[in-house]
Amino acid sequence: MAHDETPAATSSMEWHRAGLLAAGSILALGLAACTSASRSTSDSFRLLFNRDVEATPAQVAANRYPQIQLRAPDMSAVMVLGYVDDGQQVWYAGREAVFQLDRDGLVTGTSGNGRRISNRIVGDSPFHDLAKVTTPVKVQRQYDAIPAYAVSVPVTGTLTRHGTDKVDILGRQMQLVRFEEQLQGGGIGATNLYWADATTGFIWKSRQHLAPGYAVELTQLKPYRTAQD
């Protein structure tokens, strides 16, 4: 399956550069506020800058906390859930990286080292009930990059439902519905991909763009919330 990315040459290039810097030098913020259990759990999986890193079923089973496989252009890691605050999930890869996800499994940002990249959906989100999406739906997004002085950069997504794909997660073959979200605006011309349970809409795997040219792939190994398969 081809995934096209054609970032436009716009004034947003400055926040593009800042976004890549932030993603490449993420440091955990607020780690001191975590419980000792969260710290010991996150320490059990150190961040590895190697794209071939992959968790085994035995490793996942040995850790009772929720876990997600992360793959990005500059890192690969198993993330462990640190805490949940008002619906926002904070995930750690060792002590070096922090990612924020919302209740629907969408990446809402990364933070650290005085920088932050974030994005949000403005208005109603079709991801709240993804299983019921059968026709194309517009998704209005806004992106921020600090300290690049890029705030509320508008990006429009078009979310469409496609066929089913067989997805392997820890040796388990899952038949999941593929959703594609075409992004346009703010220097982004790319496609987000989501593989979700046909009944619950739970996203088991996704490829999401946090900035022009920077995408992360997430696979749920031990979900925070259980999908009804």
Tab-separated table of N, CA and C in Angstrom, residues 46-55 69-78:
chain	number	residue	atom	x	y	z
A	46	ARG	N	13.617	0.344	28.104
A	46	ARG	CA	14.444	1.494	27.768
A	46	ARG	C	14.226	1.879	26.310
A	47	LEU	N	14.287	3.175	26.025
A	47	LEU	CA	14.136	3.647	24.651
A	47	LEU	C	15.312	3.176	23.814
A	48	LEU	N	15.040	2.582	22.675
A	48	LEU	CA	16.081	2.063	21.801
A	48	LEU	C	15.996	2.750	20.450
A	49	PHE	N	17.098	3.400	20.048
A	49	PHE	CA	17.102	4.110	18.767
A	49	PHE	C	17.496	3.128	17.661
A	50	ASN	N	16.572	2.241	17.376
A	50	ASN	CA	16.795	1.180	16.413
A	50	ASN	C	15.435	0.795	15.852
A	51	ARG	N	15.271	0.929	14.575
A	51	ARG	CA	13.951	0.709	13.979
A	51	ARG	C	13.515	-0.752	14.033
A	52	ASP	N	14.449	-1.667	14.349
A	52	ASP	CA	14.110	-3.079	14.353
A	52	ASP	C	13.639	-3.574	15.715
A	53	VAL	N	13.573	-2.692	16.706
A	53	VAL	CA	13.123	-3.107	18.030
A	53	VAL	C	11.679	-3.567	17.965
A	54	GLU	N	11.400	-4.722	18.550
A	54	GLU	CA	10.026	-5.233	18.548
A	54	GLU	C	9.818	-6.073	19.795
A	55	ALA	N	8.700	-5.856	20.458
A	55	ALA	CA	8.399	-6.594	21.671
A	55	ALA	C	7.989	-8.018	21.347
A	69	GLN	N	3.585	-0.410	21.046
A	69	GLN	CA	4.798	-0.380	20.227
A	69	GLN	C	4.817	0.931	19.441
A	70	LEU	N	5.913	1.667	19.540
A	70	LEU	CA	6.090	2.932	18.824
A	70	LEU	C	7.173	2.782	17.780
A	71	ARG	N	6.888	3.259	16.570
A	71	ARG	CA	7.906	3.350	15.523
A	71	ARG	C	7.835	4.750	14.922
A	72	ALA	N	8.978	5.399	14.821
A	72	ALA	CA	9.066	6.748	14.277
A	72	ALA	C	10.322	6.830	13.425
A	73	PRO	N	10.496	7.906	12.642
A	73	PRO	CA	11.691	8.000	11.796
A	73	PRO	C	12.995	7.941	12.577
A	74	ASP	N	12.972	8.357	13.857
A	74	ASP	CA	14.215	8.442	14.618
A	74	ASP	C	14.237	7.557	15.856
A	75	MET	N	13.226	6.714	16.044
A	75	MET	CA	13.238	5.862	17.224
A	75	MET	C	12.266	4.707	17.089
A	76	SER	N	12.503	3.676	17.901
A	76	SER	CA	11.580	2.561	18.023
A	76	SER	C	11.603	2.159	19.478
A	77	ALA	N	10.422	1.943	20.067
A	77	ALA	CA	10.374	1.677	21.491
A	77	ALA	C	9.077	1.009	21.875
A	78	VAL	N	9.069	0.397	23.038
A	78	VAL	CA	7.836	-0.055	23.660
A	78	VAL	C	7.497	0.974	24.728
